[in-house]
XYZ file of N, CA, C and O in Angstrom:
824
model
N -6.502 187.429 242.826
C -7.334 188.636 242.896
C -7.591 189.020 244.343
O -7.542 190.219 244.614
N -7.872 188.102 245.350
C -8.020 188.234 246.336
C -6.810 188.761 247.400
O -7.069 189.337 248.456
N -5.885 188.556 247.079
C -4.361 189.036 247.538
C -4.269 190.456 247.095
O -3.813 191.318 247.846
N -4.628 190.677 246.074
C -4.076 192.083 245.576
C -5.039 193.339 246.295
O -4.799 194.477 246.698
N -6.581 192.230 246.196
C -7.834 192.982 247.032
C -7.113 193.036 248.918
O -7.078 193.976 249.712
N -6.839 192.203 248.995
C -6.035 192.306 250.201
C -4.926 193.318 250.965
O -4.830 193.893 252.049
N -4.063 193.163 249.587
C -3.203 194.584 250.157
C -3.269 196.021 249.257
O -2.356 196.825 249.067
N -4.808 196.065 248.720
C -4.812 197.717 248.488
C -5.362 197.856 249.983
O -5.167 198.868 250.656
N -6.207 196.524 250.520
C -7.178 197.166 251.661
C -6.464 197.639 252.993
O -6.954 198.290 253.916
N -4.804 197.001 252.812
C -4.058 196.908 254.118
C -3.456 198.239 253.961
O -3.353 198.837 255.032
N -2.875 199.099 252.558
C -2.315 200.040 252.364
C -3.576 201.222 252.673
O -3.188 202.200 253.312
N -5.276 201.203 252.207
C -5.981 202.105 253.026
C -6.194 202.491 254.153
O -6.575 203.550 254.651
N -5.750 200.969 254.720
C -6.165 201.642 256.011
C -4.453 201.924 256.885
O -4.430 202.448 257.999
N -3.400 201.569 256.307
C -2.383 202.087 257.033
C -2.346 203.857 256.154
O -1.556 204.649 256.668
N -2.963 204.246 255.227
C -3.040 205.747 254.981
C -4.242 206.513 255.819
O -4.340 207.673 256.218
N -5.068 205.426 255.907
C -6.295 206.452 256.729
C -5.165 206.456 258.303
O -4.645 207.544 258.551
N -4.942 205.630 258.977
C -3.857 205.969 259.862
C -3.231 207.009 259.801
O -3.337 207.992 260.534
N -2.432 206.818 258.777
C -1.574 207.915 259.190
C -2.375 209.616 258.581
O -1.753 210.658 258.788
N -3.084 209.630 258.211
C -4.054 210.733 257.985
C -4.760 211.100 259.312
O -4.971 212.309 259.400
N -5.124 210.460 260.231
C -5.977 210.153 261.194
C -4.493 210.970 262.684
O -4.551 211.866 263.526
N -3.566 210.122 262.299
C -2.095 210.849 263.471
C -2.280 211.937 262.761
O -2.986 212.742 263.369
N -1.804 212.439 261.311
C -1.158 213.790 260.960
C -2.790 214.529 261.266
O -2.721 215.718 261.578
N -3.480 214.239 261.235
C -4.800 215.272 261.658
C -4.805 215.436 263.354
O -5.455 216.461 263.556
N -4.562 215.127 264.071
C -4.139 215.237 265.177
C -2.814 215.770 265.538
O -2.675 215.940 266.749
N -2.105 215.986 265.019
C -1.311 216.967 265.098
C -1.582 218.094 264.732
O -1.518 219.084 265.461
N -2.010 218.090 263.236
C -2.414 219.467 262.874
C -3.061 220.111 263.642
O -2.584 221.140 264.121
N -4.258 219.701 263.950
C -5.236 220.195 264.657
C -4.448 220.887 265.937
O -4.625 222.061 266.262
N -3.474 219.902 266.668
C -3.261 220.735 267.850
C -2.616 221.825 267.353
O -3.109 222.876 267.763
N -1.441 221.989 266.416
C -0.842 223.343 265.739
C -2.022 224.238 265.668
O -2.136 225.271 266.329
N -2.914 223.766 264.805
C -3.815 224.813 264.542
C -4.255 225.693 266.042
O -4.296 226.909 266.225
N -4.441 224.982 266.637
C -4.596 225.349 268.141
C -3.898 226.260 268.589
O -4.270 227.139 269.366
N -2.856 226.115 268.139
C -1.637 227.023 268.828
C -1.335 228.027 268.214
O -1.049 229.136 268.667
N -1.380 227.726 267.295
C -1.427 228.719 266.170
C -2.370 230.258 265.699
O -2.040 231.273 265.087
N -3.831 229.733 266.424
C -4.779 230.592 266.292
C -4.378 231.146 267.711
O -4.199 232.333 267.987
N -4.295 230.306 268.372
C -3.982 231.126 269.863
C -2.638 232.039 269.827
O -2.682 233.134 270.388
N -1.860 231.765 269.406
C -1.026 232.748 269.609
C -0.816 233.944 268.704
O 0.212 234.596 268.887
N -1.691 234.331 267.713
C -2.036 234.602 266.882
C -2.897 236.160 267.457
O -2.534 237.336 267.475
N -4.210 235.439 267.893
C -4.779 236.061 268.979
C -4.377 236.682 270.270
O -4.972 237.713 270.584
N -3.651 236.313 270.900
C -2.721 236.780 271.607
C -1.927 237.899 271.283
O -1.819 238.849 272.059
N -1.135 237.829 269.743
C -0.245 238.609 270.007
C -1.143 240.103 269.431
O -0.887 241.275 269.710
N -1.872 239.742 268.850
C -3.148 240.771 268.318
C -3.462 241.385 269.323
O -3.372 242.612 269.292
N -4.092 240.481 270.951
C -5.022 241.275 271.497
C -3.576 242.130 272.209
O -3.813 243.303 272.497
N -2.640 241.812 272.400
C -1.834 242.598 273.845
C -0.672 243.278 273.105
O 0.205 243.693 273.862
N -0.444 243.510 271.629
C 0.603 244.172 270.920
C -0.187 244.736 269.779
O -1.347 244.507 269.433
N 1.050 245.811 269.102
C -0.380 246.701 267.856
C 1.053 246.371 266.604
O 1.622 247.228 265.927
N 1.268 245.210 266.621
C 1.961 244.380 265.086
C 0.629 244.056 264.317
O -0.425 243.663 264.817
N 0.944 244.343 262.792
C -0.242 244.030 262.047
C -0.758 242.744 262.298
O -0.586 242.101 263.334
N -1.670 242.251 260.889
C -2.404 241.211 261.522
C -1.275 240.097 260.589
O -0.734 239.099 261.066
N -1.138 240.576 259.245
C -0.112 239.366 258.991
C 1.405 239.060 259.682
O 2.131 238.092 259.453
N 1.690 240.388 260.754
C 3.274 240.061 261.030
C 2.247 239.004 262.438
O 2.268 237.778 262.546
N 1.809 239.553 262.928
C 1.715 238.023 263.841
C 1.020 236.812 263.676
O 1.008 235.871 264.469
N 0.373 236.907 262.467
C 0.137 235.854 261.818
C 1.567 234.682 261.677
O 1.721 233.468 261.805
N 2.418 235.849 261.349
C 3.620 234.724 261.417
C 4.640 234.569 261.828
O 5.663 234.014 261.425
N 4.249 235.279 262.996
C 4.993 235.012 264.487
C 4.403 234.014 264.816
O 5.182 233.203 265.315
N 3.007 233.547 264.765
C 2.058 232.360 265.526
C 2.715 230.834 264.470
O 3.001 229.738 264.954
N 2.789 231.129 263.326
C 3.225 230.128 262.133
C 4.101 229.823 262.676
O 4.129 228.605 262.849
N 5.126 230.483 263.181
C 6.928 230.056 263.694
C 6.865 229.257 264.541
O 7.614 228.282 264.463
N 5.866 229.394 265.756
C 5.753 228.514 266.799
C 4.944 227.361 266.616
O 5.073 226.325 267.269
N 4.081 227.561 265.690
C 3.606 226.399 265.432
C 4.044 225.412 264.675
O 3.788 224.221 264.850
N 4.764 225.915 263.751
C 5.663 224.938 263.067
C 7.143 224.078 263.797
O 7.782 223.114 263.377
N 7.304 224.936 265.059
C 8.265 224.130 266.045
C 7.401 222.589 266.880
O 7.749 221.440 267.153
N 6.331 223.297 267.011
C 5.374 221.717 267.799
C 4.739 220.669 266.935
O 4.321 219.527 267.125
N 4.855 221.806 265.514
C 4.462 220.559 264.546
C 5.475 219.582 263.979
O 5.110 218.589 263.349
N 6.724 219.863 264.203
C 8.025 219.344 263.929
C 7.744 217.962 264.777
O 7.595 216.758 264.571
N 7.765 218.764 265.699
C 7.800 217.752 267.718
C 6.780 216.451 267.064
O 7.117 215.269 267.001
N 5.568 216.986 266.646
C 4.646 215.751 266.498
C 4.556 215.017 265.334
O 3.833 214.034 265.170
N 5.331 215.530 264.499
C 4.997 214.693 263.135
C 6.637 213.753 263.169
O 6.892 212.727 262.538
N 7.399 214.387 263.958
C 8.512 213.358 264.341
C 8.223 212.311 265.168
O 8.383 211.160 264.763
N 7.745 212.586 266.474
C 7.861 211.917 267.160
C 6.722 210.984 267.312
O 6.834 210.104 268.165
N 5.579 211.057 266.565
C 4.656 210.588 266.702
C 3.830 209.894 265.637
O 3.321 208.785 265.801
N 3.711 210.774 264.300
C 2.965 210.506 263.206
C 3.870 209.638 262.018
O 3.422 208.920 261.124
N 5.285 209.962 262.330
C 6.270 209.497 261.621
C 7.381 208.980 262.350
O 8.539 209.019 261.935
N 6.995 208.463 263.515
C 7.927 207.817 264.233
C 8.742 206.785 263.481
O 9.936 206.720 263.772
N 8.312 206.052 262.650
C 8.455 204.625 261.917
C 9.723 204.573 260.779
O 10.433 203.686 260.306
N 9.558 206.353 260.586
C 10.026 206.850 259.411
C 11.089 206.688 259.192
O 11.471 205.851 260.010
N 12.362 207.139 258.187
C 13.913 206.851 258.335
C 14.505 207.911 259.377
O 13.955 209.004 259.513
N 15.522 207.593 260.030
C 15.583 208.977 260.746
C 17.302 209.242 260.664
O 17.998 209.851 261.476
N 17.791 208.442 259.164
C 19.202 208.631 259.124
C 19.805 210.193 258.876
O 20.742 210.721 259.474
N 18.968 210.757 257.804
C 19.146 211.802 257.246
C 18.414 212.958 257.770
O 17.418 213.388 257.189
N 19.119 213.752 259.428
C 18.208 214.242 260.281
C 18.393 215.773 259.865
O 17.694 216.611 260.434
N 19.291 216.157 258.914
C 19.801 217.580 258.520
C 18.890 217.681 257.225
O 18.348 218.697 256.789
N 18.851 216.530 256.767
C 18.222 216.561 255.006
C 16.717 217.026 255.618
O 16.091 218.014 255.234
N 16.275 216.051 256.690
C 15.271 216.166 257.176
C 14.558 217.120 257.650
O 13.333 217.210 257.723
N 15.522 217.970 258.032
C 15.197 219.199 259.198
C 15.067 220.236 257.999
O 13.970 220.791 257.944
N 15.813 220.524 257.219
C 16.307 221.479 255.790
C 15.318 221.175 254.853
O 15.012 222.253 254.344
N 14.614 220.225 254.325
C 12.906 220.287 253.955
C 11.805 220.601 254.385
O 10.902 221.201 253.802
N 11.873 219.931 256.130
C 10.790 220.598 256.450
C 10.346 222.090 256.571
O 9.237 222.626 256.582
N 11.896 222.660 256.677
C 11.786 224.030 256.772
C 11.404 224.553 255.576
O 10.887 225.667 255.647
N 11.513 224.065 254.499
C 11.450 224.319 253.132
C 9.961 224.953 252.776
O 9.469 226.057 252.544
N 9.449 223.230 252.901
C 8.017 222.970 252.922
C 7.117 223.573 253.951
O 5.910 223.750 253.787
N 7.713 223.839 254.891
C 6.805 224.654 255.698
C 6.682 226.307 255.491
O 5.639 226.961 255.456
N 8.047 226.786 255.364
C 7.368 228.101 254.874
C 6.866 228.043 253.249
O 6.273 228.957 252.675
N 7.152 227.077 252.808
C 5.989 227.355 251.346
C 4.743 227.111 251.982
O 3.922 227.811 251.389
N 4.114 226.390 253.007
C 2.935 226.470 253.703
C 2.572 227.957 254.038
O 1.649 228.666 253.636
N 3.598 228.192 254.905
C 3.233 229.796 255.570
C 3.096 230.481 254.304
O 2.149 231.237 254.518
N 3.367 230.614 253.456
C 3.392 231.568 252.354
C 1.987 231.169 251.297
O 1.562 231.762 250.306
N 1.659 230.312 251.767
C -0.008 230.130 250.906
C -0.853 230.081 252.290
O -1.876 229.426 252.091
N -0.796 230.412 253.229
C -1.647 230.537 254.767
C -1.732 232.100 254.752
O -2.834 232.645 254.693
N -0.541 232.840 254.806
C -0.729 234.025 254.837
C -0.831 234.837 253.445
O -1.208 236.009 253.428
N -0.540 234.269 252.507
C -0.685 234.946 251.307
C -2.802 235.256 251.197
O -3.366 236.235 250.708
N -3.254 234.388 251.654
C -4.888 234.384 251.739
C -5.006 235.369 252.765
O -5.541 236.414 252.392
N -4.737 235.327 253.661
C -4.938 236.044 254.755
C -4.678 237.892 254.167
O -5.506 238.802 254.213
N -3.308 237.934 253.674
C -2.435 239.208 253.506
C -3.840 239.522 251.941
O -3.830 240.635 251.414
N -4.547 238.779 251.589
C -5.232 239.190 250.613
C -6.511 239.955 250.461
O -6.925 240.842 249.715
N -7.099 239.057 251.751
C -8.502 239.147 252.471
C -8.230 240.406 253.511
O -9.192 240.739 254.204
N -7.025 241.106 253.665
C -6.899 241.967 254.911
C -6.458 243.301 253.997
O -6.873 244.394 254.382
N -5.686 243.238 252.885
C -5.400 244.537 252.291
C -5.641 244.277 250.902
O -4.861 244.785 250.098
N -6.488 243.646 250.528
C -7.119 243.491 249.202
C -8.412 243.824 249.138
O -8.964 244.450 248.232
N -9.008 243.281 250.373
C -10.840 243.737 250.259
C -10.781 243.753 251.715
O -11.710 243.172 252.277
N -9.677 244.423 252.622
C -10.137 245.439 253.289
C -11.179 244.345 254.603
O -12.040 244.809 255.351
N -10.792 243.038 254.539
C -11.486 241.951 255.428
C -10.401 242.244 257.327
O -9.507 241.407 257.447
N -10.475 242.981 258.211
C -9.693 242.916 258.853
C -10.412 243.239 260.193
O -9.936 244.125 260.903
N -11.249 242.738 260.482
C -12.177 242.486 261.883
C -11.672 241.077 262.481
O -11.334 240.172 261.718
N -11.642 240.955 263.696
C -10.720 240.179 264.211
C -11.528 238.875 264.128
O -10.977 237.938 264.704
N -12.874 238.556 263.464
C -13.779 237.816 263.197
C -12.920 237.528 261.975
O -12.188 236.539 261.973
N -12.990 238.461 260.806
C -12.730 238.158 259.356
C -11.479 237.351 259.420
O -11.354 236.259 258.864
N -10.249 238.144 260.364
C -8.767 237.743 260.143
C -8.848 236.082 260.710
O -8.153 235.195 260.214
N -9.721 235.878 261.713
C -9.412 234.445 262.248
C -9.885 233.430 261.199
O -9.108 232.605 260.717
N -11.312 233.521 260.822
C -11.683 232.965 259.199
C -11.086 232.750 257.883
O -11.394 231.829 257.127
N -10.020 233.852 257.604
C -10.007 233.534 256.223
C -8.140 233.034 256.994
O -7.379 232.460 256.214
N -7.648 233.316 258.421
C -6.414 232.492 258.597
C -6.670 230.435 258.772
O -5.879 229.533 258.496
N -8.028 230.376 259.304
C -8.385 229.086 259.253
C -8.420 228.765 258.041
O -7.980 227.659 257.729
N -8.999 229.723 256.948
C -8.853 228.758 255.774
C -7.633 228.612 255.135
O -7.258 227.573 254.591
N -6.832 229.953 255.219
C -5.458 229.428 254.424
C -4.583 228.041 255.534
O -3.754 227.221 255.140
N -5.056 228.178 256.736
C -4.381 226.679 257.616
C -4.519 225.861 256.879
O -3.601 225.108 256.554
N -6.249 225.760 256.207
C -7.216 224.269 255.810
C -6.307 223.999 254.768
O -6.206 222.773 254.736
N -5.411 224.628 253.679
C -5.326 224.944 251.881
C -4.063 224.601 252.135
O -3.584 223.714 251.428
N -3.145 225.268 253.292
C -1.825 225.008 253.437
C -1.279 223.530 253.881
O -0.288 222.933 253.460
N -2.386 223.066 255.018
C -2.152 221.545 255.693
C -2.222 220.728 254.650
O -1.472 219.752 254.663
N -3.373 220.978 253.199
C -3.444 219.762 252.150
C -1.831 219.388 251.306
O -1.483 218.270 250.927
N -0.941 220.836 251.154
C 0.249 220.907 250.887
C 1.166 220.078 251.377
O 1.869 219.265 250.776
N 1.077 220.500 253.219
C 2.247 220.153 253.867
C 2.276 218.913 253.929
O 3.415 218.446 253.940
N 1.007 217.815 253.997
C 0.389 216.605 254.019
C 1.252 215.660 252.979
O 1.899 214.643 253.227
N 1.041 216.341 251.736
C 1.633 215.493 250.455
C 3.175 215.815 251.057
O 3.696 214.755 251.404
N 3.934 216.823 251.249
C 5.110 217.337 250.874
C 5.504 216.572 251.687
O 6.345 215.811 251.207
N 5.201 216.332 253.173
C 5.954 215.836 254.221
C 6.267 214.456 254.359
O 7.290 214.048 254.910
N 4.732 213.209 253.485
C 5.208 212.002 253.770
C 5.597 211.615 252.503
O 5.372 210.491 252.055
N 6.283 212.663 251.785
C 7.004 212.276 250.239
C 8.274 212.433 250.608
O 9.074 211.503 250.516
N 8.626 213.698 251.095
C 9.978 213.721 250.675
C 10.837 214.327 252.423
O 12.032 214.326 252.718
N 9.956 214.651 253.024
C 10.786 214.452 253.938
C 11.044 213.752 255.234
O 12.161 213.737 255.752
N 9.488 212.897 255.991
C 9.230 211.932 256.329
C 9.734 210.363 255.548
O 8.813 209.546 255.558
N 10.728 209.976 255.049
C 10.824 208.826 253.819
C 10.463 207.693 254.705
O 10.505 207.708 255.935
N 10.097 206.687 253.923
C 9.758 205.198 254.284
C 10.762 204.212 254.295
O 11.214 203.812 253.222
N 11.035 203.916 255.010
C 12.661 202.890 255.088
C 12.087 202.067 253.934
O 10.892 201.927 253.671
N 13.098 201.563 253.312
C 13.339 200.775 252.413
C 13.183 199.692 252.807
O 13.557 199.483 253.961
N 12.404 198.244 251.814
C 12.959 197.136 252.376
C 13.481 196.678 252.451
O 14.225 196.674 251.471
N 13.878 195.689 253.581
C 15.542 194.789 252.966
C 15.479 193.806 253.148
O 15.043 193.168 254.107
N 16.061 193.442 251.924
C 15.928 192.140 250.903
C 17.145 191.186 251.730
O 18.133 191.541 252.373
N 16.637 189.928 251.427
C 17.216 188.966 252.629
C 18.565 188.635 251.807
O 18.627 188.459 250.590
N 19.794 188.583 252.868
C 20.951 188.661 252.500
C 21.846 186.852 251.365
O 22.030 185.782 251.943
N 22.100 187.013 250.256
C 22.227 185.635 250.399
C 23.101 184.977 250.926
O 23.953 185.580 251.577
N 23.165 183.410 250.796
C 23.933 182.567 251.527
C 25.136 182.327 250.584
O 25.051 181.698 249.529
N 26.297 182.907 251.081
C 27.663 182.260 250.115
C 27.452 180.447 250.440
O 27.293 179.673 251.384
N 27.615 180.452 248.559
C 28.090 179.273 248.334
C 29.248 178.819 248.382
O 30.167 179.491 247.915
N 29.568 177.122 249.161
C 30.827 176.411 249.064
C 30.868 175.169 248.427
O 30.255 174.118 248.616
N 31.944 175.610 247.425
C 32.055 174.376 246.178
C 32.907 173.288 246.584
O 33.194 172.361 245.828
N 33.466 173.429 248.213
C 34.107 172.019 248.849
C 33.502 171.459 249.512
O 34.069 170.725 250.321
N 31.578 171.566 249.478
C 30.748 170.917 250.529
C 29.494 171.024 249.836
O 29.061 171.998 249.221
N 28.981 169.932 250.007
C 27.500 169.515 248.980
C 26.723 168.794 250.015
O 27.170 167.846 250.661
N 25.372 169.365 250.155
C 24.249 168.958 250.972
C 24.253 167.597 251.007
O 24.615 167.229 249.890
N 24.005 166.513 251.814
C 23.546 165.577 252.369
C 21.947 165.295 252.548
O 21.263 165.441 253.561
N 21.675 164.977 251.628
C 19.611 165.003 252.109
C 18.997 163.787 252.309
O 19.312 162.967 251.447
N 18.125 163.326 253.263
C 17.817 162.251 253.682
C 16.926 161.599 252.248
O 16.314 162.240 251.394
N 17.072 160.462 252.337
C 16.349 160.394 251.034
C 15.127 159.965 251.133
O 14.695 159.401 252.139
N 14.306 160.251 249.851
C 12.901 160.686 249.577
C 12.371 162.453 249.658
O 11.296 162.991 249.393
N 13.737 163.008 250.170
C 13.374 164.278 250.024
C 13.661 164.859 249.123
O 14.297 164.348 248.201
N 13.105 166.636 249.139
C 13.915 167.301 247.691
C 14.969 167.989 248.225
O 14.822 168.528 249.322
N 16.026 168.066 247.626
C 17.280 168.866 247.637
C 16.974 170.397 248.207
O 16.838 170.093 247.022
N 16.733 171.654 248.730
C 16.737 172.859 248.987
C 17.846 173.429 248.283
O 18.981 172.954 248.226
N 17.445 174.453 247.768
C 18.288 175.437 247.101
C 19.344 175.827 247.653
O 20.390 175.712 247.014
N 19.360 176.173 248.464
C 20.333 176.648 249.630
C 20.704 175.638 251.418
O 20.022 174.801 252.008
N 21.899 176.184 251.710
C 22.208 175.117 252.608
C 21.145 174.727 254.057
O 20.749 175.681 254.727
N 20.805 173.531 254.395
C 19.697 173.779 255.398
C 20.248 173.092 256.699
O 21.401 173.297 257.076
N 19.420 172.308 257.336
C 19.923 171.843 258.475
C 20.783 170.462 258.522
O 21.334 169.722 259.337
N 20.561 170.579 257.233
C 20.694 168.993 256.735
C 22.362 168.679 256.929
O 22.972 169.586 256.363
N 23.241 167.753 257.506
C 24.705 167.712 257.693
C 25.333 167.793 256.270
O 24.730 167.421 255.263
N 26.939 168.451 256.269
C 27.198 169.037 255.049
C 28.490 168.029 255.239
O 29.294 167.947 256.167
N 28.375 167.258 253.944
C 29.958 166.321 254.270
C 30.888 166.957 252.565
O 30.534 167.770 251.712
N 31.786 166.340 252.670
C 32.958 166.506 251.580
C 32.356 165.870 250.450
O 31.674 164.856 250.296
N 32.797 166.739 249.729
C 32.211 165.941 248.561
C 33.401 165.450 247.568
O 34.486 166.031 247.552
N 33.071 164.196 246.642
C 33.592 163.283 246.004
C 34.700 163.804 245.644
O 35.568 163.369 246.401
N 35.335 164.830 244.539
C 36.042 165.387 244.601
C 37.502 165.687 245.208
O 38.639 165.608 244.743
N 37.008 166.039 246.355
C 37.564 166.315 247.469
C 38.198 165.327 248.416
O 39.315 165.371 248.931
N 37.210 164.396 248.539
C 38.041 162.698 249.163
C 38.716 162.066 248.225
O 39.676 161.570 248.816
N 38.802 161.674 246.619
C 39.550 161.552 246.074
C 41.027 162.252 245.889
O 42.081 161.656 245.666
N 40.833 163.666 246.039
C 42.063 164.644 246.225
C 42.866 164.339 247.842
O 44.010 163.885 247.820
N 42.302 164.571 248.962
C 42.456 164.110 249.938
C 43.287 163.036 250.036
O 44.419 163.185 250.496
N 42.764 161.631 249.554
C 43.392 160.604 249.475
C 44.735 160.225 248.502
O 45.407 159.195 248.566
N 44.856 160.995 247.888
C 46.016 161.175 246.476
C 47.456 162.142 247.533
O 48.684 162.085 247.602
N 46.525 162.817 248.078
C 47.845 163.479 248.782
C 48.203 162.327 249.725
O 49.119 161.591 249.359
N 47.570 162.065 250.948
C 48.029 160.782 251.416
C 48.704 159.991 250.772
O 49.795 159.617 251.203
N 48.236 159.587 249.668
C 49.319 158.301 249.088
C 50.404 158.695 248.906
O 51.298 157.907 249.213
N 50.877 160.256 248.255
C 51.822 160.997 248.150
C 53.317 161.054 249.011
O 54.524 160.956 248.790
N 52.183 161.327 250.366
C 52.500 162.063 251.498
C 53.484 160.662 251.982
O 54.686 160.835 252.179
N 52.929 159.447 252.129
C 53.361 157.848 252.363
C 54.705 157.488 251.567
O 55.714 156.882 251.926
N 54.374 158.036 250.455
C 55.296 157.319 249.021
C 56.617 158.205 249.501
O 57.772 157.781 249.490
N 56.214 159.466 249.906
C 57.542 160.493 250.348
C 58.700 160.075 251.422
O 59.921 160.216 251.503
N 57.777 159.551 252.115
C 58.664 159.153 253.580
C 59.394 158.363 253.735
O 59.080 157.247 253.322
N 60.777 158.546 254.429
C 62.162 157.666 254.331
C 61.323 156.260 255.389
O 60.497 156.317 256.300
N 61.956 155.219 254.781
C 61.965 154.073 255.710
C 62.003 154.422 256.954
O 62.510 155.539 257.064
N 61.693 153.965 257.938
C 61.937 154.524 259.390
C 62.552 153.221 259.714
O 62.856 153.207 260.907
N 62.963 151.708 258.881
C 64.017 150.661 259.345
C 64.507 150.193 258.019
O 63.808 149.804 257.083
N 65.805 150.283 258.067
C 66.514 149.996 257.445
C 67.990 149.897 257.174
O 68.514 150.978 257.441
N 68.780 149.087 256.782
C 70.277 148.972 257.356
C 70.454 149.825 257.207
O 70.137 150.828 256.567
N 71.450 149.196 258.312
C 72.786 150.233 259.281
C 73.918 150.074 258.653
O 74.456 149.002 258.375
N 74.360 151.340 258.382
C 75.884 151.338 257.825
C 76.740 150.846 258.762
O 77.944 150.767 258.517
């Protein structure tokens, strides 16, 4: 009981971890995100959702940067096309529930004061990050597999040697590996063979 209490407690806290990195990333996206957002609002006259996701585009390039290199460093990194081709996936299904709130609150009820637009874009961030969160350390962040220890080929012309009073090990150990019975009986049969074959080396001369 105590083992099992053991590693739910080791798996919470390696998830509060990695909740703790991916919130630190987010957060800085979000950063960047509202900022450039704002930006392209205050110094260009593009609506509020087209630079809404002009700011999404760039932020989803630094969020790439950090959830690779940082939050999911550990991660598999064989499959870097599979990898790249989900996140893109999953991220504009993000952008598309970030701005779908936004595009709702701005030409649905008419919410479009540069107060309102930054509010209801923080909240579709808040609604979209719970998404990208699940999506990313499921299926496109993967967890290397473990690997299972390789076995030892067995040899049926050599049988452990164990000092005695000990137990035998399953597999071969340090213990010296001699011929086994078998095998010195066969061994020795050819020899006798090998003896019985051979011409006299003295014997008359014609």
């Amino acid at each position: 009981m105590s083992e099992r209490g053991g590693a739910l407690r080791g798996q919470l806290q390696q998830l509060l971890r990695e909740v703790a990195k991916f919130g630190a990333v987010g957060g800085a996206g979000v950063i960047v995100n509202l900022a450039i957002f704002n930006l392209v609002r205050a110094t260009t006259e593009i609506p509020v959702v087209r630079a809404s996701l002009i700011a999404n585009a760039v932020a989803i390039i630094t969020n790439y940067l950090g959830y690779r290199y940082f939050t999911y460093r550990d991660r598999d990194k064989s499959g870097r096309t599979r990898e790249l081709s989900l996140f893109m996936v999953f991220s504009l299904v993000g952008m598309v529930i970030e701005n779908g709130i936004l595009y709702v609150a701005t030409y649905g009820f008419g919410w479009d004061s540069s107060l309102q637009s930054n509010l209801f874009k923080f909240l579709g961030i808040g609604i979209a990050t719970l998404f990208r969160f699940w999506s990313y350390r499921t299926w496109v962040f993967r967890t290397l597999p473990d690997r299972e220890p390789e076995p030892v080929p067995a040899n049926p012309a050599y049988r452990v040697v164990k000092p005695q009073g000990e137990a035998c090990p399953d597999a071969p150990s340090d213990h010296a590996l001699a011929p086994s019975l078998d095998e010195e009986l066969e061994l020795e049969t050819l020899e006798q063979e090998a003896r019985s074959a051979e011409p006299d080396a003295v014997g008359p001369r014609s």
